[in-house]
Amino acid sequence: MSEDVEHRVVLVTGATSGIGLAIAKRFAAAGYTVAVNGIETDADAAPALAEIAAQGGKAEYFGADLADDAQAEALACRVIERLGRIDVLVNNAGIQKVAAIEDFPSTDWHRIIAISLDSAYHTIRAALPGMKRNGWGRIINIASAHGLRASAYKSAYVATKHAVVGLTKTVALEVAEAGITANAICPGYVWTPLVAAQVADQARVHKMSEEDVVRNVMLAPQPTKAFVRPEEIAEMAYYLTGDLARSITGAAISIDGGWTAK
Ligand code: NAD
């Protein structure tokens, strides 16, 4: 599609923080209108929204709790109603919980699946008819290295991210001839508030100091021994929307410092 990106709309779920915020800023800088989703109130999301809008594009906030099926189902429809279209859909919202399977609370189990997997099912279903009409669309699901490999104490997260990769592949096949691609990005450890919040939990279950958790647990599987930066994920997401990426579909793209090379 050679259409000016100024007319394009990207919806990024979980865009008020971390990787989603970096992606929203990258698309805003390219001139997209950015539909920013998060769980925060309008007031709490305002600083992130201002940061995104400062990049140059337009940004509007669509608060929704994606753990709630009705709100997740309504989100993409609200965006289309307000902004007219969704050209690029980035399913990024996600949470983590670290606990042994026997101790894993079922509320956390269901919440993790709902936020990352069920919400992607809803947004994809709502966005596809418009993408098909336009003959162009990009679906980018932020999975994880945990969509390809497991780690102990993360049963719900690992199961969900594997499922997100499976969903991505299936959608890619269904829309392959419609000018639409669907890909998963699988980051290793990226230093964001989600990861920072895990350090204390991991220290507890592994019975280690927080410094040892960072060095010997988190970065242990990442051969570069360095966190990925959110901007590196954002740049790949943007690349996937370019004309030269039109043949990349159904892929699980690792950005993990070599983790899954092992
Ligand atoms: P983060 O905690 O910095 O941001 C999470 C975002 O999700 C926020 O914008 C928040 O508002 C939103 N969110 C949380 N619960 C929500 C809900 N119920 N409804 C709507 N929005 C909700 O997280 P992050 O580290 O940037 O992670 C973003 C994505 O990247 C997640 O899917 C995560 O699994 C994935 N990921 C992260 C890493 C990492 O190391 N940080 C690695 C691989 C994959």
Short mmCIF file of N, CA, C and O and ligand atoms in Angstrom, two decimals, residues 13-20 37-40 64-67 92-95 111 115-116 142-145 157 161 186-195, ligand 1:
data_model
loop_
_atom_site.label_atom_id
_atom_site.label_comp_id
_atom_site.label_asym_id
_atom_site.label_seq_id
_atom_site.Cartn_x
_atom_site.Cartn_y
_atom_site.Cartn_z
N THR A 13 -2.53 -2.20 22.04
CA THR A 13 -3.05 -2.49 23.38
C THR A 13 -1.89 -2.43 24.38
O THR A 13 -0.74 -2.72 24.04
N GLY A 14 -2.21 -2.04 25.59
CA GLY A 14 -1.16 -1.92 26.62
C GLY A 14 -0.08 -0.94 26.21
O GLY A 14 1.11 -1.21 26.35
N ALA A 15 -0.50 0.24 25.74
CA ALA A 15 0.46 1.19 25.16
C ALA A 15 0.83 2.32 26.12
O ALA A 15 1.45 3.29 25.70
N THR A 16 0.48 2.18 27.39
CA THR A 16 0.80 3.26 28.34
C THR A 16 2.13 3.05 29.02
O THR A 16 2.54 3.87 29.84
N SER A 17 2.81 1.94 28.72
CA SER A 17 4.03 1.61 29.45
C SER A 17 4.91 0.69 28.61
O SER A 17 4.43 0.04 27.66
N GLY A 18 6.18 0.65 28.92
CA GLY A 18 7.09 -0.36 28.40
C GLY A 18 7.11 -0.51 26.88
O GLY A 18 7.26 0.48 26.14
N ILE A 19 6.97 -1.74 26.41
CA ILE A 19 7.09 -2.05 24.98
C ILE A 19 5.97 -1.38 24.18
O ILE A 19 6.20 -0.82 23.11
N GLY A 20 4.74 -1.44 24.70
CA GLY A 20 3.60 -0.85 23.98
C GLY A 20 3.78 0.65 23.80
O GLY A 20 3.47 1.20 22.74
N ASN A 37 -4.35 2.00 24.01
CA ASN A 37 -5.14 1.33 25.03
C ASN A 37 -4.29 1.07 26.27
O ASN A 37 -3.08 0.89 26.18
N GLY A 38 -4.97 1.05 27.40
CA GLY A 38 -4.33 0.66 28.66
C GLY A 38 -5.43 0.44 29.68
O GLY A 38 -6.61 0.72 29.40
N ILE A 39 -5.04 -0.03 30.86
CA ILE A 39 -6.04 -0.27 31.91
C ILE A 39 -6.24 0.97 32.77
O ILE A 39 -7.18 1.05 33.56
N GLU A 40 -5.36 1.96 32.61
CA GLU A 40 -5.39 3.15 33.45
C GLU A 40 -6.60 4.04 33.16
O GLU A 40 -7.20 3.97 32.08
N ALA A 64 -9.51 0.44 28.61
CA ALA A 64 -10.35 -0.76 28.71
C ALA A 64 -9.59 -1.79 29.52
O ALA A 64 -8.37 -1.92 29.37
N ASP A 65 -10.31 -2.52 30.35
CA ASP A 65 -9.70 -3.63 31.07
C ASP A 65 -9.86 -4.88 30.21
O ASP A 65 -10.95 -5.44 30.11
N LEU A 66 -8.78 -5.30 29.59
CA LEU A 66 -8.86 -6.42 28.64
C LEU A 66 -9.05 -7.76 29.33
O LEU A 66 -9.23 -8.77 28.65
N ALA A 67 -9.01 -7.77 30.65
CA ALA A 67 -9.36 -9.01 31.36
C ALA A 67 -10.87 -9.23 31.34
O ALA A 67 -11.35 -10.33 31.61
N ASN A 92 -0.49 -6.14 22.39
CA ASN A 92 0.71 -6.10 23.23
C ASN A 92 0.42 -6.27 24.72
O ASN A 92 1.28 -6.72 25.47
N ALA A 93 -0.79 -5.94 25.17
CA ALA A 93 -1.07 -5.95 26.61
C ALA A 93 -0.76 -7.33 27.20
O ALA A 93 -1.05 -8.36 26.59
N GLY A 94 -0.16 -7.32 28.36
CA GLY A 94 0.15 -8.59 28.99
C GLY A 94 0.60 -8.37 30.42
O GLY A 94 1.08 -7.29 30.77
N ILE A 95 0.41 -9.40 31.24
CA ILE A 95 0.86 -9.36 32.63
C ILE A 95 1.57 -10.67 32.94
O ILE A 95 1.52 -11.62 32.16
N ARG A 111 -6.80 -14.51 34.29
CA ARG A 111 -6.52 -13.11 33.94
C ARG A 111 -5.40 -13.01 32.90
O ARG A 111 -5.49 -12.25 31.95
N ILE A 115 -6.09 -11.43 29.16
CA ILE A 115 -5.47 -10.16 28.72
C ILE A 115 -4.66 -10.37 27.45
O ILE A 115 -4.71 -9.54 26.53
N SER A 116 -3.90 -11.46 27.34
CA SER A 116 -3.02 -11.61 26.17
C SER A 116 -3.65 -12.42 25.04
O SER A 116 -3.37 -12.14 23.87
N ILE A 142 2.51 -9.29 20.22
CA ILE A 142 3.72 -9.35 21.02
C ILE A 142 3.62 -10.59 21.91
O ILE A 142 2.90 -10.60 22.91
N ALA A 143 4.31 -11.64 21.47
CA ALA A 143 4.34 -12.89 22.25
C ALA A 143 5.52 -12.79 23.21
O ALA A 143 5.61 -11.85 24.00
N SER A 144 6.47 -13.71 23.09
CA SER A 144 7.61 -13.71 24.01
C SER A 144 8.53 -14.86 23.63
O SER A 144 8.09 -15.81 22.94
N ALA A 145 9.77 -14.81 24.10
CA ALA A 145 10.61 -16.02 24.02
C ALA A 145 9.88 -17.16 24.73
O ALA A 145 10.05 -18.34 24.38
N TYR A 157 1.69 -17.89 31.85
CA TYR A 157 2.34 -16.99 30.87
C TYR A 157 2.89 -17.79 29.70
O TYR A 157 2.67 -17.44 28.53
N LYS A 161 1.53 -17.48 25.91
CA LYS A 161 2.38 -16.98 24.82
C LYS A 161 2.55 -18.03 23.72
O LYS A 161 2.62 -17.68 22.53
N CYS A 186 8.76 -12.12 19.39
CA CYS A 186 9.05 -12.89 20.60
C CYS A 186 10.28 -12.33 21.31
O CYS A 186 11.41 -12.78 21.07
N PRO A 187 10.06 -11.33 22.16
CA PRO A 187 11.21 -10.73 22.84
C PRO A 187 11.73 -11.62 23.97
O PRO A 187 10.96 -12.32 24.63
N GLY A 188 13.04 -11.53 24.20
CA GLY A 188 13.60 -12.04 25.44
C GLY A 188 13.32 -11.00 26.52
O GLY A 188 12.34 -10.26 26.43
N TYR A 189 14.19 -10.94 27.53
CA TYR A 189 13.93 -9.97 28.60
C TYR A 189 14.19 -8.54 28.14
O TYR A 189 15.26 -8.21 27.66
N VAL A 190 13.13 -7.73 28.27
CA VAL A 190 13.20 -6.31 27.93
C VAL A 190 13.03 -5.57 29.24
O VAL A 190 12.14 -5.91 30.03
N TRP A 191 13.85 -4.59 29.51
CA TRP A 191 13.74 -3.89 30.80
C TRP A 191 12.56 -2.93 30.77
O TRP A 191 12.61 -1.88 30.15
N THR A 192 11.47 -3.33 31.39
CA THR A 192 10.24 -2.53 31.46
C THR A 192 9.67 -2.69 32.88
O THR A 192 10.14 -3.54 33.64
N PRO A 193 8.63 -1.93 33.22
CA PRO A 193 8.02 -2.09 34.55
C PRO A 193 7.55 -3.53 34.83
O PRO A 193 7.61 -4.00 35.96
N LEU A 194 7.11 -4.26 33.77
CA LEU A 194 6.66 -5.65 33.96
C LEU A 194 7.81 -6.52 34.49
O LEU A 194 7.62 -7.36 35.37
N VAL A 195 8.99 -6.32 33.95
CA VAL A 195 10.15 -7.11 34.36
C VAL A 195 10.65 -6.64 35.73
O VAL A 195 10.95 -7.46 36.60
P1 NAD B 1 4.37 -3.20 31.13
O1 NAD B 1 3.97 -3.72 32.46
O2 NAD B 1 5.45 -2.17 31.06
O3 NAD B 1 3.09 -2.62 30.37
C1 NAD B 1 1.91 -3.36 30.33
C2 NAD B 1 0.84 -2.61 29.59
O4 NAD B 1 -0.32 -3.45 29.55
C3 NAD B 1 0.42 -1.29 30.24
O5 NAD B 1 0.16 -0.34 29.23
C4 NAD B 1 -0.90 -1.64 30.94
O6 NAD B 1 -1.84 -0.58 30.96
C5 NAD B 1 -1.42 -2.73 30.04
N1 NAD B 1 -2.32 -3.62 30.75
C6 NAD B 1 -2.07 -4.39 31.83
N2 NAD B 1 -3.20 -5.02 32.22
C7 NAD B 1 -4.16 -4.62 31.35
C8 NAD B 1 -5.54 -4.90 31.23
N3 NAD B 1 -6.17 -5.72 32.08
N4 NAD B 1 -6.23 -4.30 30.24
C9 NAD B 1 -5.63 -3.44 29.38
N5 NAD B 1 -4.33 -3.15 29.44
C10 NAD B 1 -3.61 -3.73 30.43
O7 NAD B 1 4.74 -4.50 30.25
P2 NAD B 1 5.83 -4.77 29.10
O8 NAD B 1 7.02 -5.40 29.71
O9 NAD B 1 5.98 -3.59 28.23
O10 NAD B 1 5.09 -5.95 28.31
C11 NAD B 1 4.31 -5.72 27.16
C12 NAD B 1 4.11 -7.03 26.43
O11 NAD B 1 5.38 -7.58 26.06
C13 NAD B 1 3.40 -8.10 27.26
O12 NAD B 1 2.52 -8.83 26.46
C14 NAD B 1 4.55 -8.98 27.72
O13 NAD B 1 4.14 -10.28 27.97
C15 NAD B 1 5.46 -8.91 26.49
N6 NAD B 1 6.84 -9.25 26.77
C16 NAD B 1 7.55 -8.52 27.67
C17 NAD B 1 8.87 -8.89 27.90
C18 NAD B 1 9.73 -8.14 28.86
O14 NAD B 1 10.82 -8.64 29.19
N7 NAD B 1 9.32 -6.96 29.32
C19 NAD B 1 9.44 -9.99 27.25
C20 NAD B 1 8.66 -10.70 26.34
C21 NAD B 1 7.36 -10.32 26.12
#
